[in-house]
Short mmCIF file of C-alpha atoms in Angstrom, two decimals:
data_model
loop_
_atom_site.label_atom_id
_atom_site.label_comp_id
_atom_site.label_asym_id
_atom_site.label_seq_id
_atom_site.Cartn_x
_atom_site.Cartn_y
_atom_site.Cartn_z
CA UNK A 1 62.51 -66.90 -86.38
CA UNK A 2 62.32 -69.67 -88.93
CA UNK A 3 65.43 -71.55 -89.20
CA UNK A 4 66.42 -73.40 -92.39
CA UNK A 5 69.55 -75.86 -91.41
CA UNK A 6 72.68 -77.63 -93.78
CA UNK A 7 74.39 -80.28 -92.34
CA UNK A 8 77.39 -79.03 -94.25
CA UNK A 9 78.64 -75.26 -95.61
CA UNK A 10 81.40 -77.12 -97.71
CA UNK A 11 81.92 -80.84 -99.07
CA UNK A 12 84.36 -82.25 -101.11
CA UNK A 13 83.62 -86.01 -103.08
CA UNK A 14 84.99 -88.29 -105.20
CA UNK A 15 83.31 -89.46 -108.26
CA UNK A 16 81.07 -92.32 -108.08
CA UNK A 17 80.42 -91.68 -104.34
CA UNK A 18 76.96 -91.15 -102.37
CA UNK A 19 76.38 -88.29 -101.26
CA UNK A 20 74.44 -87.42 -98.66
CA UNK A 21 72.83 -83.60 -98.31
CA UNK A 22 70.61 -83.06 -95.13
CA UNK A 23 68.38 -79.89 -94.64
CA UNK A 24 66.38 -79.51 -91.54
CA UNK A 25 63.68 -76.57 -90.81
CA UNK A 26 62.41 -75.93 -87.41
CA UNK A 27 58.66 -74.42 -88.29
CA UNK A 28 56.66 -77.18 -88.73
CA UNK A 29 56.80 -76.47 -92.24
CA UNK A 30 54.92 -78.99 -95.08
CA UNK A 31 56.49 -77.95 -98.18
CA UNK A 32 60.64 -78.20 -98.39
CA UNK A 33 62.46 -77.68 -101.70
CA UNK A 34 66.16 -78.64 -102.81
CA UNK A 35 67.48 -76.29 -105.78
CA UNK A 36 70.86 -75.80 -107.08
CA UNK A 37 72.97 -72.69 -107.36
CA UNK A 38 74.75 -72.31 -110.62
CA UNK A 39 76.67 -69.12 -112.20
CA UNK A 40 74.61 -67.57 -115.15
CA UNK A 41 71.60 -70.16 -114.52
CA UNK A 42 70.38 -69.09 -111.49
CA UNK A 43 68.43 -71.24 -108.62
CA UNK A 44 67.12 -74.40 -110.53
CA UNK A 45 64.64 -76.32 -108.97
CA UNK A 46 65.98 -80.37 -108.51
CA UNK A 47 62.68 -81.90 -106.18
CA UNK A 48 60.52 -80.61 -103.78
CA UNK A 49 58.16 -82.80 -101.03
CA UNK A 50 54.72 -81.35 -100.43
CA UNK A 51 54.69 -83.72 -96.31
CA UNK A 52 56.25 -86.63 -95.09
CA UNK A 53 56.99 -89.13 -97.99
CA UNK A 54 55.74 -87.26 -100.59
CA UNK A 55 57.72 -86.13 -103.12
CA UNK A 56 57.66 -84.26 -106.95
CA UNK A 57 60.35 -83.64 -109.39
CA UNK A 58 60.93 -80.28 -109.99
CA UNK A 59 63.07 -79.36 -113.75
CA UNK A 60 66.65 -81.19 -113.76
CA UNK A 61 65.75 -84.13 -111.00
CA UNK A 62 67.91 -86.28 -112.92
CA UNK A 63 70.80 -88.11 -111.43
CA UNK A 64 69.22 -87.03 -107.91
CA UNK A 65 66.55 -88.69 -105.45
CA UNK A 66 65.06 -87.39 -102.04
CA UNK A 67 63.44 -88.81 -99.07
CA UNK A 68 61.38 -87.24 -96.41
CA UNK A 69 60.87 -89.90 -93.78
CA UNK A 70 59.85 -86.68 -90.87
CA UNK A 71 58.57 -83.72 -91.24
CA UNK A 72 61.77 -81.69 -90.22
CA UNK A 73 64.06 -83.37 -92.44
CA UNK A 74 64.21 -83.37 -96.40
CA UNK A 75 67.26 -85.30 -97.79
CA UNK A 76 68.77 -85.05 -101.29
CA UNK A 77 70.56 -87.82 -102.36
CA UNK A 78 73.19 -88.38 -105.15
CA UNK A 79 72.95 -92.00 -106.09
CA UNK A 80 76.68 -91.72 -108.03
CA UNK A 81 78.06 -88.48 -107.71
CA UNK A 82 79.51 -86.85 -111.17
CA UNK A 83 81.73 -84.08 -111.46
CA UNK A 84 78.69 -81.66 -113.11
CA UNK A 85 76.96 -82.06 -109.69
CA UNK A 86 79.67 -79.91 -108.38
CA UNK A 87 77.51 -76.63 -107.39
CA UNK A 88 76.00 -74.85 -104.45
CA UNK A 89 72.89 -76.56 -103.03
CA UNK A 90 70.18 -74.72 -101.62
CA UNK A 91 67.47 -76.18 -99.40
CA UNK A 92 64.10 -74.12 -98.58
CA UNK A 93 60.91 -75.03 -96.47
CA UNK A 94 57.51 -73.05 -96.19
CA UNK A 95 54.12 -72.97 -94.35
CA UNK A 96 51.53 -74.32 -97.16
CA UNK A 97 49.52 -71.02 -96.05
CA UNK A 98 49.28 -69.54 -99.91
CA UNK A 99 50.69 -65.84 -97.87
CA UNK A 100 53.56 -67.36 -97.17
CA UNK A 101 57.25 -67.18 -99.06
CA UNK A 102 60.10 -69.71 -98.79
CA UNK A 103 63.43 -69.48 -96.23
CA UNK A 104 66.23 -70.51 -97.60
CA UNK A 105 69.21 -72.29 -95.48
CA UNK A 106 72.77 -71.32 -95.79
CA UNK A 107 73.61 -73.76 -98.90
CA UNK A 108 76.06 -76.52 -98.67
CA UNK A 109 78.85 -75.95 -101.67
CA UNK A 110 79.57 -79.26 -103.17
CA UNK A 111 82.78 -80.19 -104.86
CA UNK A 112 83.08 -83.85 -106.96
CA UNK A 113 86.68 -84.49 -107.61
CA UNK B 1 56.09 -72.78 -119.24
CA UNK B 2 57.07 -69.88 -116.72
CA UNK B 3 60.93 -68.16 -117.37
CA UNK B 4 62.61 -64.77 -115.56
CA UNK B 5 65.14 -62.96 -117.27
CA UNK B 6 67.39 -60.96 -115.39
CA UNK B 7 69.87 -59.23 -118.36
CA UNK B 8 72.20 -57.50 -116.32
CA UNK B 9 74.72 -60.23 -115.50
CA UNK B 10 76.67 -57.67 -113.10
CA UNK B 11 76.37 -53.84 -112.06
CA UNK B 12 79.00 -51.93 -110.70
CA UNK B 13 77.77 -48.61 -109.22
CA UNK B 14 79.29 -46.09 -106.64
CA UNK B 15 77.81 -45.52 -103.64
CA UNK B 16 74.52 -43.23 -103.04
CA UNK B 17 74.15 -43.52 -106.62
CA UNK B 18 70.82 -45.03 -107.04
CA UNK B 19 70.61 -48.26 -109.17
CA UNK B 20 68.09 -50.31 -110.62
CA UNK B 21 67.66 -53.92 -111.15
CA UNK B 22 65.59 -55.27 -113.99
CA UNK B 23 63.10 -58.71 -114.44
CA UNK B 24 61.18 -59.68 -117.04
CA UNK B 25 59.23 -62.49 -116.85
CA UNK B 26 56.89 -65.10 -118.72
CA UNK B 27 54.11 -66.91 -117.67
CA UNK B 28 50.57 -68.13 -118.50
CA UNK B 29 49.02 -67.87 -115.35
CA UNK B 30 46.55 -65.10 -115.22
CA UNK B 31 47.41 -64.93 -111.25
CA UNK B 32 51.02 -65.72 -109.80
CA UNK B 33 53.27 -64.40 -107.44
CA UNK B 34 56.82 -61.94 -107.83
CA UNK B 35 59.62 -61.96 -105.71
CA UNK B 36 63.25 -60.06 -105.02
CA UNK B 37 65.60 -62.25 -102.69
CA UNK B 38 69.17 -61.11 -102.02
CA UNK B 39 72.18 -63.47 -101.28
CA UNK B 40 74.73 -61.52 -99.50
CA UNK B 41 78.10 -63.01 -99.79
CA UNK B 42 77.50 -65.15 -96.51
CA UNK B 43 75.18 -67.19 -99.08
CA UNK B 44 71.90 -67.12 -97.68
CA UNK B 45 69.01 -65.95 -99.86
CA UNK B 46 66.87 -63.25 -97.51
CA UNK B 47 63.73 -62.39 -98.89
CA UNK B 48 63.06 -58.62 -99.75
CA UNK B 49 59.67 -58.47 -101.31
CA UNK B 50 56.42 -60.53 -102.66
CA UNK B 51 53.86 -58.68 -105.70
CA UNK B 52 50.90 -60.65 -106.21
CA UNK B 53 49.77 -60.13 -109.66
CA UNK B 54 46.71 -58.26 -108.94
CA UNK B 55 48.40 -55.65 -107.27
CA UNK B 56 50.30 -53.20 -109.53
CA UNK B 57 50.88 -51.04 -107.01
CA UNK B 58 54.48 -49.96 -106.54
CA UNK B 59 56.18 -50.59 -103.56
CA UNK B 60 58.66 -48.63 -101.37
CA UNK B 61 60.11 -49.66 -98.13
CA UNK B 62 62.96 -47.42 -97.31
CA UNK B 63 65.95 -47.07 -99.74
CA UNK B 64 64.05 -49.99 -102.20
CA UNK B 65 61.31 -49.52 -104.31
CA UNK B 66 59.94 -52.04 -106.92
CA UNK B 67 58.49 -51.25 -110.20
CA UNK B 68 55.83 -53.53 -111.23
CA UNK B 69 53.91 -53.50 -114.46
CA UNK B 70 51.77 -55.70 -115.78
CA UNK B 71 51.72 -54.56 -119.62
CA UNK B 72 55.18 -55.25 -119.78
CA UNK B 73 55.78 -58.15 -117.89
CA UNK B 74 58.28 -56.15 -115.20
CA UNK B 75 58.86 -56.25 -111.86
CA UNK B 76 62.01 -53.63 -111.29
CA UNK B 77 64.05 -53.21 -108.09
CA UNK B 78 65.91 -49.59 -107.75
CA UNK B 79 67.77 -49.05 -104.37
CA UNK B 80 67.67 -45.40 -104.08
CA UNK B 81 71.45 -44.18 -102.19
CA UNK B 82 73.25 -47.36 -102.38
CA UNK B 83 75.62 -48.86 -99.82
CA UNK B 84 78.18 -50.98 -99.79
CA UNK B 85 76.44 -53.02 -97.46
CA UNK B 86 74.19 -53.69 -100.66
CA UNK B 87 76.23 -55.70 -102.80
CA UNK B 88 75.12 -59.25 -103.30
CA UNK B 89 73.40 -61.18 -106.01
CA UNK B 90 70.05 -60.00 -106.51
CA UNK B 91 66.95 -62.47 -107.94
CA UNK B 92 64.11 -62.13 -109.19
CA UNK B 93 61.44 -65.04 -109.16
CA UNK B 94 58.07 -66.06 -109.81
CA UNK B 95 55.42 -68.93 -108.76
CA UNK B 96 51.94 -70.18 -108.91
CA UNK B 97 49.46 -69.00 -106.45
CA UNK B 98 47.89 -72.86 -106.00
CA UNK B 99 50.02 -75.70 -104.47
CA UNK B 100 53.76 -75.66 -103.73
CA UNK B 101 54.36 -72.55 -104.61
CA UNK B 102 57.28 -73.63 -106.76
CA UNK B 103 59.87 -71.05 -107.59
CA UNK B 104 61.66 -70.11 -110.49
CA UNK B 105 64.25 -67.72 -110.32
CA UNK B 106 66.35 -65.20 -113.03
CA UNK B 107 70.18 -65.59 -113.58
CA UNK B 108 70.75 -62.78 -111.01
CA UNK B 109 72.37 -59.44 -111.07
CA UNK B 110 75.36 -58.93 -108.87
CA UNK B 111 75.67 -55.80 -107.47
CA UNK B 112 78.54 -54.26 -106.49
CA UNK B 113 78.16 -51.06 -104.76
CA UNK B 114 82.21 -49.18 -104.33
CA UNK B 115 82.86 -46.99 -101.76
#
């Protein structure tokens, strides 16, 4: 079984902090995807990496970055976090084979205080 | 630019009633994939279905069928004798074929199925 993993189900920040959100996937998968989970909006896509050290923006990338320095491991970053980050994050991963959908980890709820 | 519309913010149904779930969607790909996920309240999404867009065959797997049709740019979920194990958040999304496969998802419909 694929398994998509959050290093944390619940965090709580303070404003102006880094933050830290790590997402690991056990299939040798190329593509990985962070999105956030808000009420009425639906899963909106924030980046996505296509291998190691590559990366795209996906539609509200702003105030985030990513890095992907293994193939495993797909980090999303908040430079300065800001209370309208607070939101449920949602990592995926899946085999570039075009039959192929996306697994989804648990989701790490982030609060910024 | 591609969009899903769920309407139905919330359904509230009792159980073995059947129910049904609508998308609507928006793209200008003449080829793309459709998808139903379902986030149970433990969070995770779990993947229920994928429609490529040459296929307008309807699907049925059990209790679920899905309803897609091209002319109107639907792709409808009805669980036939709900349970209360199916209440969740329901989404509907669509991506490219080519590359990343990037996915964009409705608003959701939570379900909420009473015993």
């Amino acid at each position: 079984d694929v398994k998509v993993t959050q290093s944390s189900r619940y965090l709580v920040k303070r404003t102006g902090e880094k933050v830290f959100l790590e997402c690991v996937q056990d299939m040798d998968h190329e593509n990985m995807f962070w999105y956030r989970q808000d009420p009425g909006l639906g899963l909106r896509l924030i980046y996505f990496s296509y291998d190691v050290k590559m990366k795209e923006k996906g539609d509200i990338p702003e105030g985030y970055s990513v890095s992907r320095e293994k193939k495993e491991r797909f980090s999303l970053i908040l430079e300065s976090a800001s209370t309208n980050q607070t939101s449920m994050y949602l990592c995926a991963s899946r085999d570039r084979d075009y039959n192929n959908e996306q697994f989804f980890g648990p989701g790490t709820r982030l609060t910024v205080l | 630019a591609q969009k899903v519309t769920q309407a139905q913010t919330e359904i509230s149904v009792v159980e073995k009633e059947d129910v049904t779930l609508d998308c609507v969607y928006e793209t200008r790909d003449t080829t793309y994939y459709l998808f139903w996920y379902k986030q149970p309240p433990s969070g995770e999404l779990v993947f229920l279905i994928r429609r490529n867009s040459f296929d307008e065959q309807n699907e049925i797997s059990g209790r679920y069928s899905w309803n897609f049709q091209k002319s109107t740019s639907s792709f409808n979920f009805t669980i036939t004798a709900s349970q209360v194990v199916d209440s969740a958040v329901y989404f509907c999304a669509l991506s490219e074929i080519q590359g990343a496969q990037k996915l964009v998802f409705g608003q959701g419909t939570r379900l909420t199925i009473n015993p």
